[in-house]
CSV table of C-alpha atoms and ligand atoms in Angstrom, one decimal:
chain,number,residue,atom,x,y,z
A,1,MET,CA,-160.1,180.8,-46.3
A,2,ASP,CA,-159.3,178.4,-43.5
A,3,THR,CA,-161.7,179.8,-40.8
A,4,ASN,CA,-160.2,177.6,-38.1
A,5,TYR,CA,-156.9,179.2,-38.5
A,6,TRP,CA,-158.1,182.7,-39.4
A,7,THR,CA,-159.7,183.7,-36.1
A,8,LEU,CA,-160.5,187.3,-35.4
A,9,ASP,CA,-157.4,187.4,-33.3
A,10,ARG,CA,-155.1,186.4,-36.1
A,11,LEU,CA,-156.9,188.6,-38.7
A,12,GLY,CA,-156.5,191.7,-36.6
A,13,ARG,CA,-153.3,191.0,-34.8
A,14,LEU,CA,-150.8,193.9,-34.8
A,15,TYR,CA,-147.6,193.1,-36.8
A,16,LYS,CA,-145.4,193.6,-33.7
A,17,ASP,CA,-147.3,190.8,-32.0
A,18,TRP,CA,-146.7,188.1,-34.7
A,19,ASP,CA,-144.0,185.5,-34.2
A,20,PRO,CA,-141.4,186.2,-37.0
A,21,LYS,CA,-141.2,182.5,-37.6
A,22,VAL,CA,-144.7,182.7,-39.3
A,23,LEU,CA,-143.1,184.8,-42.1
A,24,THR,CA,-140.1,182.5,-42.4
A,25,ASP,CA,-142.4,179.5,-42.8
A,26,LEU,CA,-144.7,181.3,-45.2
A,27,SER,CA,-141.7,182.4,-47.4
A,28,ALA,CA,-140.7,178.8,-47.7
A,29,LYS,CA,-144.2,177.9,-48.8
A,30,VAL,CA,-144.4,180.8,-51.3
A,31,ALA,CA,-141.0,179.8,-52.8
A,32,GLN,CA,-142.6,176.4,-53.8
A,33,SER,CA,-145.4,178.1,-55.8
A,34,LYS,CA,-145.4,177.6,-59.5
A,35,TRP,CA,-147.3,180.8,-60.2
A,36,ARG,CA,-145.1,183.6,-59.0
A,37,PRO,CA,-144.8,186.5,-61.5
A,38,GLY,CA,-141.4,187.9,-62.6
A,39,TYR,CA,-142.2,191.4,-63.7
A,40,HIS,CA,-145.3,192.3,-61.8
A,41,ILE,CA,-145.3,193.7,-58.3
A,42,THR,CA,-146.6,191.3,-55.7
A,43,THR,CA,-146.0,190.7,-51.9
A,44,LYS,CA,-143.1,188.4,-50.7
A,45,THR,CA,-145.7,186.6,-48.7
A,46,GLY,CA,-149.5,187.0,-48.1
A,47,LEU,CA,-151.9,189.2,-49.8
A,48,LEU,CA,-151.7,192.2,-52.1
A,49,ASN,CA,-154.7,194.4,-53.0
A,50,ASP,CA,-155.1,198.1,-54.0
A,51,PRO,CA,-152.3,200.3,-55.4
A,52,ASN,CA,-151.8,203.3,-53.1
A,53,GLY,CA,-149.9,206.6,-53.1
A,54,PHE,CA,-148.7,206.4,-56.7
A,55,SER,CA,-146.3,209.4,-57.0
A,56,TYR,CA,-143.0,210.8,-58.4
A,57,PHE,CA,-140.9,212.1,-55.5
A,58,ASN,CA,-137.3,212.8,-54.9
A,59,GLY,CA,-136.2,211.6,-58.3
A,60,GLN,CA,-138.0,208.3,-58.1
A,61,TRP,CA,-141.4,206.7,-58.8
A,62,HIS,CA,-143.2,205.5,-55.6
A,63,LEU,CA,-146.0,203.0,-55.6
A,64,PHE,CA,-147.4,201.6,-52.5
A,65,ASN,CA,-149.9,198.7,-52.2
A,66,GLN,CA,-152.3,197.3,-49.7
A,67,ALA,CA,-150.7,194.3,-48.1
A,68,PHE,CA,-151.2,191.6,-45.5
A,69,PRO,CA,-148.0,189.7,-45.1
A,70,TYR,CA,-149.1,186.9,-42.8
A,71,GLY,CA,-151.4,185.0,-45.1
A,72,ALA,CA,-153.4,185.1,-48.3
A,73,VAL,CA,-156.4,186.7,-46.6
A,74,HIS,CA,-157.8,190.2,-46.0
A,75,GLY,CA,-156.2,190.6,-42.6
A,76,LEU,CA,-154.8,193.7,-41.0
A,77,LYS,CA,-153.7,195.9,-43.9
A,78,SER,CA,-150.5,197.9,-44.2
A,79,TRP,CA,-148.8,199.7,-47.1
A,80,GLN,CA,-146.0,197.9,-48.9
A,81,HIS,CA,-143.6,200.5,-50.4
A,82,ASN,CA,-142.2,200.0,-53.9
A,83,VAL,CA,-139.8,202.3,-55.7
A,84,SER,CA,-138.5,202.5,-59.2
A,85,ASP,CA,-136.3,204.6,-61.5
A,86,ASP,CA,-138.1,203.6,-64.7
A,87,LEU,CA,-141.6,202.4,-63.8
A,88,VAL,CA,-140.7,198.8,-64.7
A,89,HIS,CA,-137.9,197.8,-62.4
A,90,TRP,CA,-139.4,197.9,-58.9
A,91,ARG,CA,-137.8,197.2,-55.5
A,92,VAL,CA,-139.5,196.9,-52.1
A,93,VAL,CA,-138.4,199.5,-49.5
A,94,ASP,CA,-138.1,197.8,-46.2
A,95,LYS,CA,-140.1,200.5,-44.4
A,96,PRO,CA,-143.8,199.6,-44.8
A,97,MET,CA,-146.5,201.8,-43.3
A,98,VAL,CA,-148.1,199.6,-40.7
A,99,PRO,CA,-151.1,200.1,-38.3
A,100,ASP,CA,-149.7,201.4,-35.1
A,101,ILE,CA,-151.8,204.4,-34.0
A,102,TYR,CA,-155.3,204.5,-32.5
A,103,SER,CA,-156.9,205.9,-35.7
A,104,ASP,CA,-155.6,203.1,-38.0
A,105,ARG,CA,-155.6,200.2,-35.5
A,106,ASN,CA,-157.7,198.0,-37.7
A,107,GLY,CA,-155.9,198.7,-40.9
A,108,CYS,CA,-154.0,201.3,-43.0
A,109,TYR,CA,-156.6,201.4,-45.8
A,110,SER,CA,-156.2,202.9,-49.3
A,111,GLY,CA,-155.1,206.4,-50.1
A,112,SER,CA,-152.9,208.7,-52.2
A,113,ALA,CA,-149.8,210.9,-52.0
A,114,ILE,CA,-149.0,214.3,-53.2
A,115,ASN,CA,-145.7,216.3,-53.4
A,116,VAL,CA,-145.7,219.2,-51.0
A,117,GLY,CA,-142.4,221.2,-50.7
A,118,ASP,CA,-139.5,218.7,-50.2
A,119,LYS,CA,-141.8,216.0,-48.7
A,120,LEU,CA,-144.4,213.6,-49.8
A,121,PHE,CA,-147.8,214.0,-48.1
A,122,ILE,CA,-149.9,210.8,-47.7
A,123,MET,CA,-153.6,210.7,-47.0
A,124,TYR,CA,-155.2,207.4,-46.3
A,125,THR,CA,-158.1,205.8,-44.4
A,126,GLY,CA,-157.5,204.6,-40.9
A,127,ASN,CA,-159.9,201.8,-40.4
A,128,THR,CA,-161.2,201.1,-36.9
A,129,PHE,CA,-164.0,198.9,-35.5
A,130,GLU,CA,-165.9,199.9,-32.4
A,131,GLY,CA,-167.8,197.8,-29.9
A,132,SER,CA,-169.1,194.3,-30.0
A,133,GLU,CA,-170.9,194.9,-33.3
A,134,PHE,CA,-167.6,195.9,-35.0
A,135,THR,CA,-169.1,199.2,-36.2
A,136,ARG,CA,-166.8,200.9,-38.6
A,137,HIS,CA,-165.3,204.2,-37.6
A,138,PRO,CA,-163.2,205.5,-40.5
A,139,TYR,CA,-160.6,208.3,-39.9
A,140,GLN,CA,-158.8,210.0,-42.8
A,141,VAL,CA,-155.2,210.1,-41.6
A,142,GLY,CA,-152.2,212.2,-42.8
A,143,ALA,CA,-148.5,211.4,-42.9
A,144,TRP,CA,-145.3,213.0,-44.2
A,145,MET,CA,-142.6,211.0,-46.0
A,146,ASP,CA,-139.1,212.4,-46.2
A,147,ALA,CA,-136.4,211.8,-48.8
A,148,ASP,CA,-135.1,208.8,-46.8
A,149,ASN,CA,-138.5,207.2,-47.1
A,150,ASN,CA,-139.3,207.6,-43.4
A,151,ILE,CA,-143.0,208.0,-42.8
A,152,GLU,CA,-144.3,210.0,-39.9
A,153,LYS,CA,-148.0,210.0,-39.2
A,154,LEU,CA,-149.8,213.1,-37.9
A,155,ALA,CA,-151.0,212.8,-34.3
A,156,GLU,CA,-154.5,214.1,-35.2
A,157,PRO,CA,-156.5,212.6,-38.0
A,158,LEU,CA,-157.4,215.0,-40.9
A,159,ILE,CA,-161.0,214.0,-40.8
A,160,GLN,CA,-162.4,212.5,-37.7
A,161,ASP,CA,-165.4,210.5,-38.9
A,162,SER,CA,-167.9,210.1,-41.8
A,163,PRO,CA,-170.0,213.2,-42.4
A,164,ALA,CA,-173.7,213.3,-41.5
A,165,GLY,CA,-175.8,210.9,-43.7
A,166,VAL,CA,-172.8,208.7,-44.5
A,167,THR,CA,-172.2,205.2,-43.0
A,168,GLY,CA,-168.8,203.9,-41.8
A,169,HIS,CA,-168.0,203.1,-45.4
A,170,PHE,CA,-166.1,206.3,-46.1
A,171,ARG,CA,-162.6,205.8,-47.5
A,172,ASP,CA,-159.9,205.9,-50.1
A,173,PRO,CA,-159.1,209.6,-50.3
A,174,GLN,CA,-157.3,210.9,-53.5
A,175,ILE,CA,-155.8,214.3,-53.1
A,176,ILE,CA,-155.3,216.8,-55.9
A,177,LYS,CA,-154.3,220.5,-55.9
A,178,ARG,CA,-156.3,223.1,-57.8
A,179,ASP,CA,-155.5,226.8,-57.4
A,180,ASP,CA,-155.5,227.7,-53.7
A,181,TYR,CA,-157.0,224.4,-52.5
A,182,TYR,CA,-156.2,220.8,-51.9
A,183,TYR,CA,-159.2,218.6,-52.7
A,184,ALA,CA,-159.8,215.1,-51.5
A,185,PHE,CA,-162.1,212.7,-53.4
A,186,ILE,CA,-163.5,210.1,-51.0
A,187,GLY,CA,-165.6,207.0,-51.6
A,188,ALA,CA,-168.8,206.9,-49.5
A,189,GLN,CA,-172.0,205.1,-48.8
A,190,THR,CA,-175.1,207.0,-47.7
A,191,VAL,CA,-177.3,205.8,-44.9
A,192,ASP,CA,-179.8,205.0,-47.6
A,193,ASN,CA,-177.3,202.5,-49.0
A,194,ALA,CA,-176.2,204.5,-52.1
A,195,GLY,CA,-172.7,204.9,-53.3
A,196,GLU,CA,-171.3,208.4,-53.9
A,197,ILE,CA,-168.0,210.3,-54.1
A,198,LEU,CA,-167.6,213.2,-51.6
A,199,THR,CA,-165.1,216.0,-51.8
A,200,TYR,CA,-163.3,217.7,-48.9
A,201,ARG,CA,-161.0,220.7,-49.3
A,202,SER,CA,-158.4,222.7,-47.4
A,203,GLN,CA,-155.9,225.4,-48.1
A,204,GLN,CA,-153.4,223.5,-46.0
A,205,VAL,CA,-152.6,219.9,-46.8
A,206,ASP,CA,-152.1,218.8,-43.2
A,207,SER,CA,-155.1,220.5,-41.4
A,208,GLY,CA,-158.3,222.4,-41.9
A,209,TRP,CA,-160.1,219.8,-44.1
A,210,GLU,CA,-163.8,220.5,-44.5
A,211,LEU,CA,-166.6,218.8,-46.3
A,212,TYR,CA,-167.1,220.6,-49.6
A,213,LYS,CA,-169.5,219.0,-52.1
A,214,LYS,CA,-170.7,215.7,-53.5
A,215,LEU,CA,-169.1,215.0,-56.9
A,216,ASP,CA,-171.8,215.2,-59.6
A,217,LEU,CA,-170.8,212.5,-62.1
A,218,GLY,CA,-174.0,212.8,-64.3
A,219,THR,CA,-175.2,209.4,-63.0
A,220,ASP,CA,-176.4,208.0,-59.7
A,221,ASN,CA,-175.7,204.4,-60.7
A,222,LEU,CA,-173.0,204.0,-58.1
A,223,GLY,CA,-174.5,201.0,-56.4
A,224,TYR,CA,-174.2,200.8,-52.6
A,225,MET,CA,-170.6,202.0,-52.3
A,226,ALA,CA,-168.1,203.8,-54.5
A,227,GLU,CA,-164.6,202.6,-53.6
A,228,CYS,CA,-161.3,204.1,-54.7
A,229,PRO,CA,-162.3,207.3,-56.6
A,230,ASN,CA,-159.5,208.8,-58.8
A,231,ILE,CA,-159.4,211.9,-61.0
A,232,GLY,CA,-156.9,212.4,-63.9
A,233,PHE,CA,-156.5,214.9,-66.6
A,234,VAL,CA,-155.3,214.1,-70.2
A,235,ASP,CA,-155.9,215.2,-73.8
A,236,GLY,CA,-157.9,218.2,-72.7
A,237,LYS,CA,-160.4,216.1,-70.8
A,238,VAL,CA,-161.0,214.8,-67.3
A,239,VAL,CA,-161.4,211.1,-66.4
A,240,VAL,CA,-162.9,209.7,-63.1
A,241,ILE,CA,-162.1,206.1,-62.2
A,242,PHE,CA,-163.9,204.4,-59.4
A,243,CYS,CA,-165.4,201.1,-58.2
A,244,PRO,CA,-169.2,201.3,-58.0
A,245,GLN,CA,-170.0,198.2,-55.9
A,246,GLY,CA,-173.5,196.9,-56.7
A,247,ALA,CA,-174.0,199.2,-59.7
A,248,ASP,CA,-177.2,198.3,-61.6
A,249,LYS,CA,-176.3,195.9,-64.5
A,250,ALA,CA,-179.3,197.0,-66.6
A,251,SER,CA,-177.6,200.2,-67.6
A,252,PHE,CA,-173.9,199.2,-67.0
A,253,HIS,CA,-172.6,195.9,-68.1
A,254,TYR,CA,-170.1,193.9,-66.0
A,255,ASP,CA,-169.5,190.3,-65.1
A,256,ASN,CA,-167.0,190.5,-62.2
A,257,VAL,CA,-168.2,190.5,-58.6
A,258,HIS,CA,-167.4,194.2,-58.5
A,259,PRO,CA,-166.7,196.5,-61.4
A,260,ASN,CA,-164.0,199.1,-62.0
A,261,ALA,CA,-165.6,201.9,-64.1
A,262,TYR,CA,-164.7,205.2,-65.6
A,263,ILE,CA,-166.4,208.4,-66.9
A,264,ILE,CA,-164.8,210.9,-69.2
A,265,ALA,CA,-165.9,214.6,-69.2
A,266,ASP,CA,-164.9,217.8,-70.9
A,267,GLU,CA,-163.9,219.3,-67.6
A,268,LEU,CA,-164.4,219.3,-63.9
A,269,ASP,CA,-166.2,222.4,-62.7
A,270,PHE,CA,-164.7,222.8,-59.2
A,271,THR,CA,-167.2,225.5,-58.2
A,272,ASP,CA,-170.1,223.2,-58.5
A,273,MET,CA,-168.0,220.0,-58.2
A,274,LYS,CA,-169.7,218.7,-61.4
A,275,LEU,CA,-168.4,216.9,-64.5
A,276,VAL,CA,-169.2,219.0,-67.6
A,277,ASN,CA,-170.7,216.9,-70.4
A,278,PRO,CA,-170.0,213.5,-68.9
A,279,SER,CA,-169.8,210.3,-70.9
A,280,PRO,CA,-171.9,207.2,-69.9
A,281,MET,CA,-170.1,205.0,-67.3
A,282,GLN,CA,-167.9,202.4,-69.0
A,283,GLN,CA,-165.9,199.4,-68.0
A,284,LEU,CA,-162.2,199.9,-67.5
A,285,ASP,CA,-161.2,196.4,-68.2
A,286,GLU,CA,-163.0,193.4,-69.8
A,287,GLY,CA,-161.0,190.7,-68.1
A,288,PHE,CA,-161.5,188.6,-64.9
A,289,ASP,CA,-159.5,190.4,-62.3
A,290,TYR,CA,-159.0,194.2,-62.3
A,291,TYR,CA,-159.9,196.6,-59.6
A,292,ALA,CA,-159.1,199.7,-57.5
A,293,THR,CA,-157.1,201.4,-60.3
A,294,GLN,CA,-155.2,204.5,-59.2
A,295,LEU,CA,-154.2,207.4,-61.4
A,296,LEU,CA,-151.1,209.7,-61.5
A,297,ASN,CA,-150.8,212.9,-63.5
A,298,SER,CA,-147.0,212.6,-63.6
A,299,PRO,CA,-144.6,215.5,-63.8
A,300,ASP,CA,-143.5,214.5,-67.3
A,301,GLY,CA,-147.1,215.2,-68.6
A,302,ARG,CA,-148.4,211.7,-68.8
A,303,LEU,CA,-151.5,210.3,-67.2
A,304,LEU,CA,-150.5,206.9,-65.7
A,305,SER,CA,-152.6,204.2,-64.2
A,306,VAL,CA,-152.0,201.0,-62.2
A,307,GLY,CA,-154.6,198.5,-61.0
A,308,TRP,CA,-154.9,195.6,-58.7
A,309,ILE,CA,-155.0,192.3,-60.5
A,310,GLY,CA,-157.5,190.7,-58.2
A,311,LEU,CA,-160.9,191.3,-56.8
A,312,PRO,CA,-162.5,191.8,-53.3
A,313,ASP,CA,-164.5,188.9,-51.9
A,314,THR,CA,-162.7,186.4,-54.1
A,315,GLU,CA,-160.4,183.4,-53.3
A,316,TYR,CA,-157.6,182.4,-55.7
A,317,LEU,CA,-155.8,179.2,-56.2
A,318,SER,CA,-152.5,180.8,-55.2
A,319,ASP,CA,-154.0,181.3,-51.7
A,320,GLN,CA,-153.0,177.6,-51.0
A,321,ASP,CA,-149.4,178.7,-51.7
A,322,GLY,CA,-149.5,181.5,-49.2
A,323,TRP,CA,-149.8,184.5,-51.5
A,324,GLU,CA,-152.4,186.4,-53.6
A,325,GLY,CA,-152.6,189.3,-56.0
A,326,GLU,CA,-150.4,191.6,-58.1
A,327,LEU,CA,-150.3,195.1,-59.4
A,328,SER,CA,-150.7,195.6,-63.1
A,329,MET,CA,-147.9,197.0,-65.3
A,330,VAL,CA,-148.1,200.8,-65.2
A,331,ARG,CA,-150.2,202.0,-68.2
A,332,GLU,CA,-150.2,205.3,-70.0
A,333,LEU,CA,-153.7,206.6,-70.7
A,334,HIS,CA,-155.2,208.6,-73.5
A,335,ILE,CA,-158.6,209.5,-74.6
A,336,VAL,CA,-159.8,208.9,-78.2
A,337,SER,CA,-163.4,209.2,-79.3
A,338,GLY,CA,-164.8,209.3,-75.8
A,339,ARG,CA,-162.9,206.1,-74.7
A,340,LEU,CA,-159.9,205.5,-72.6
A,341,ILE,CA,-156.9,204.0,-74.5
A,342,GLN,CA,-154.6,202.1,-72.2
A,343,SER,CA,-151.1,200.9,-73.2
A,344,PRO,CA,-148.1,199.7,-71.2
A,345,VAL,CA,-145.6,202.5,-70.6
A,346,ASN,CA,-142.8,202.8,-73.1
A,347,GLU,CA,-140.3,201.9,-70.4
A,348,LEU,CA,-141.5,198.4,-70.6
A,349,GLY,CA,-139.2,198.1,-73.6
A,350,ASN,CA,-136.4,197.9,-70.9
A,351,LEU,CA,-137.7,194.4,-70.1
A,352,ILE,CA,-138.5,193.1,-73.5
A,353,GLU,CA,-135.9,191.0,-75.3
A,354,ASP,CA,-135.6,190.3,-79.0
A,355,THR,CA,-135.2,186.6,-78.4
A,356,GLU,CA,-138.1,184.1,-79.0
A,357,PRO,CA,-139.1,182.5,-75.6
A,358,ALA,CA,-139.1,178.7,-75.1
A,359,ALA,CA,-142.4,177.0,-74.3
A,360,THR,CA,-141.1,176.6,-70.7
A,361,ASP,CA,-140.6,180.3,-70.5
A,362,LEU,CA,-143.6,181.8,-68.8
A,363,GLN,CA,-142.8,185.5,-69.3
A,364,LYS,CA,-143.5,186.7,-72.8
A,365,ARG,CA,-145.2,189.1,-75.0
A,366,ILE,CA,-147.3,187.7,-77.9
A,367,THR,CA,-148.1,190.1,-80.7
A,368,ALA,CA,-150.5,189.4,-83.5
A,369,SER,CA,-151.6,191.7,-86.4
A,370,PRO,CA,-153.3,192.1,-88.8
A,371,PHE,CA,-156.3,189.8,-88.6
A,372,ALA,CA,-158.8,188.3,-91.1
A,373,GLY,CA,-162.0,186.3,-90.5
A,374,GLN,CA,-162.5,184.1,-87.5
A,375,TYR,CA,-159.4,183.6,-85.3
A,376,GLY,CA,-158.0,182.9,-82.0
A,377,LEU,CA,-155.0,182.7,-79.7
A,378,ASN,CA,-154.6,179.7,-77.4
A,379,LEU,CA,-152.5,179.3,-74.3
A,380,ASP,CA,-152.7,175.7,-73.3
A,381,SER,CA,-151.4,173.7,-70.4
A,382,THR,CA,-152.4,170.1,-69.5
A,383,ASP,CA,-155.6,170.7,-67.6
A,384,SER,CA,-155.9,174.5,-67.9
A,385,TYR,CA,-156.1,177.0,-70.7
A,386,LEU,CA,-156.7,180.6,-71.7
A,387,HIS,CA,-158.4,181.0,-75.1
A,388,LEU,CA,-159.1,184.3,-76.8
A,389,SER,CA,-161.2,184.2,-79.9
A,390,TYR,CA,-162.9,186.5,-82.3
A,391,ASP,CA,-166.0,185.7,-84.3
A,392,GLU,CA,-166.5,188.0,-87.3
A,393,THR,CA,-170.2,187.1,-87.8
A,394,ASP,CA,-171.3,188.9,-84.6
A,395,ARG,CA,-168.1,190.9,-84.0
A,396,GLN,CA,-167.7,189.1,-80.7
A,397,TRP,CA,-164.5,188.6,-78.7
A,398,THR,CA,-164.5,185.9,-76.1
A,399,LEU,CA,-161.9,185.1,-73.5
A,400,GLU,CA,-162.3,181.7,-71.9
A,401,ARG,CA,-160.2,180.7,-68.9
A,402,LYS,CA,-159.9,177.3,-67.3
A,403,ASN,CA,-157.8,177.2,-64.2
A,404,VAL,CA,-156.5,173.9,-63.0
A,405,GLY,CA,-159.2,172.0,-61.1
A,406,GLU,CA,-161.9,174.6,-61.9
A,407,ALA,CA,-164.7,174.9,-64.5
A,408,ALA,CA,-164.1,177.2,-67.5
A,409,VAL,CA,-165.4,180.8,-67.3
A,410,THR,CA,-165.7,183.4,-70.0
A,411,ARG,CA,-165.8,187.1,-70.6
A,412,SER,CA,-166.9,188.6,-73.9
A,413,PHE,CA,-167.5,191.9,-75.6
A,414,SER,CA,-168.1,193.2,-79.1
A,415,GLY,CA,-165.8,195.3,-81.2
A,416,ASP,CA,-163.6,195.3,-84.3
A,417,PRO,CA,-160.2,193.8,-84.4
A,418,SER,CA,-157.0,195.4,-85.6
A,419,SER,CA,-154.2,194.5,-83.2
A,420,LEU,CA,-153.5,192.2,-80.3
A,421,GLU,CA,-150.8,192.2,-77.6
A,422,VAL,CA,-150.8,189.7,-74.8
A,423,TYR,CA,-148.4,190.0,-71.8
A,424,LEU,CA,-148.0,186.8,-69.9
A,425,ASP,CA,-146.1,186.7,-66.6
A,426,ASN,CA,-146.6,183.2,-65.3
A,427,SER,CA,-150.1,183.3,-63.8
A,428,VAL,CA,-150.7,186.9,-64.7
A,429,PHE,CA,-152.0,188.1,-68.1
A,430,GLU,CA,-152.7,191.6,-69.5
A,431,ILE,CA,-154.3,191.7,-73.0
A,432,PHE,CA,-154.4,194.9,-75.1
A,433,ILE,CA,-156.7,194.8,-78.0
A,434,ASN,CA,-156.8,197.4,-80.8
A,435,GLY,CA,-153.9,199.4,-79.4
A,436,GLY,CA,-155.4,199.4,-75.9
A,437,LYS,CA,-159.0,200.4,-76.7
A,438,VAL,CA,-160.0,197.3,-74.8
A,439,THR,CA,-157.9,195.6,-72.2
A,440,MET,CA,-158.5,192.2,-70.5
A,441,THR,CA,-156.6,191.5,-67.4
A,442,GLY,CA,-156.5,188.6,-65.0
A,443,GLN,CA,-154.9,185.5,-63.5
A,444,PHE,CA,-154.5,182.1,-65.1
A,445,PHE,CA,-153.6,179.3,-62.8
A,446,HIS,CA,-152.0,176.7,-65.1
A,447,ASP,CA,-150.9,173.3,-64.2
A,448,GLY,CA,-147.6,173.0,-66.0
A,449,GLU,CA,-144.1,174.0,-66.4
A,450,SER,CA,-144.9,175.1,-69.9
A,451,ILE,CA,-147.7,176.8,-71.7
A,452,LYS,CA,-148.2,176.0,-75.4
A,453,VAL,CA,-149.0,179.1,-77.5
A,454,SER,CA,-150.8,178.6,-80.8
A,455,ALA,CA,-152.9,180.7,-83.1
A,456,ASN,CA,-155.8,180.1,-85.5
A,457,GLN,CA,-155.7,182.2,-88.7
A,458,MET,CA,-153.1,184.7,-87.6
A,459,THR,CA,-149.4,184.9,-87.4
A,460,ILE,CA,-147.9,185.7,-84.0
A,461,LYS,CA,-144.6,187.0,-82.8
A,462,GLN,CA,-143.2,186.2,-79.4
A,463,ASN,CA,-140.7,188.0,-77.2
A,464,LYS,CA,-139.2,187.0,-74.0
A,465,ILE,CA,-139.7,189.4,-71.0
A,466,LYS,CA,-137.0,189.7,-68.3
A,467,ASN,CA,-137.6,189.7,-64.6
A,468,MET,CA,-137.9,193.2,-63.1
B,1,FRU,C1,-160.8,198.2,-52.2
B,1,FRU,C2,-160.8,198.4,-50.7
B,1,FRU,C3,-160.7,199.8,-50.3
B,1,FRU,C4,-160.1,199.8,-49.0
B,1,FRU,C5,-159.1,198.7,-49.1
B,1,FRU,C6,-158.8,197.9,-47.9
B,1,FRU,O1,-160.3,197.0,-52.6
B,1,FRU,O2,-161.8,197.7,-50.1
B,1,FRU,O3,-162.0,200.4,-50.4
B,1,FRU,O4,-159.5,201.0,-48.6
B,1,FRU,O5,-159.6,197.8,-50.2
B,1,FRU,O6,-157.8,196.9,-48.1
């Protein structure tokens, strides 16, 4: 980040105070970028992070995301609003939710949405900083969205502050309804520097919220802060997804700066707010960039997920081009043998063509199956590559990435092979191994107009993928 340009004034400047020319100039810069995706949601300019408010409302899918339009940095956050009829063709609604009230003056942070009557109710964290020490004071704010996508914030925050014993790191409410109550699951940090997930509840969605209980996950290995908690129900089980920043690696393996984790349980006991028979904590994704995943139990019975292809506290090569970050494709989740199985939603078929893509075509699906022995899939550009290989002797998968101008980095895990699907969208990749038992997601900053695809010891099939 260019700290000369990104002064506190610019990082925190209200959107109405920016010169519109900044966006025009930035758009021109972004248009020159060779890494823009064609079928993944991103921002027109600037930075994208967490998915927010994933919902089905008024006959359409709604998916918001954290955005800062004025540069590829974590400046003052707003919610970009995306809508879709089929979960794969998304368009941006020109009515973002921006910080414009006292209780969200330093950012409309992450949150969720739930259908209530003929409206959509949004609950999110209003970030504010107080005093010369910039002490965080989080508010949990409510808003109603109508059928014309107009968002009206409530005058009074739903929750005025962190509860006793919790620092200013208290955010990312996910609302669900169970029997007579609405419950909000909120990520928190205790004054002893431990991560936890707290629940609040109310019988009315837009008032009366009270601290209920801490969610008992069956583990305390939540590091120093648990961001973005989400609960979903599928296949007769419950799954909790969250980001335990600083979780102890001795009992939970991860290589990224911050992990996205999940726990599966037989059920959630709402009386004690406790997971019944919880699994160990597991990694949601084995790739380089995947975080802040949000869940939706959709009205059609599916459990859907979407994550941020990016990480906090990380700079990316596309920053130089004035933009950063994408949302993943929407995935359908199932539980098999105590593990989450993730696959792209069936609707993705609407974008996949029968035709074989040219080497210069950067949007494609590569499918390989079955395997034998030691094998690999290589995506090569001039001074950059993405190599996925499997070694039968130690049952080890390795993904090696070399971005242009950077040293190679790897991620690996062990497991048996049976099928492989790779989705490439210019600089974005999502890999589904063994029908989605393992996924590897990330960004690949290549240096060419073309990426050569080759395989060792396996046959592959390629399909072109259309723009959304
Ligand atoms: C996770 C996160 C959330 C927060 C948001 C701010 O990436 O830090 O905890 O609400 O991003 O953009």
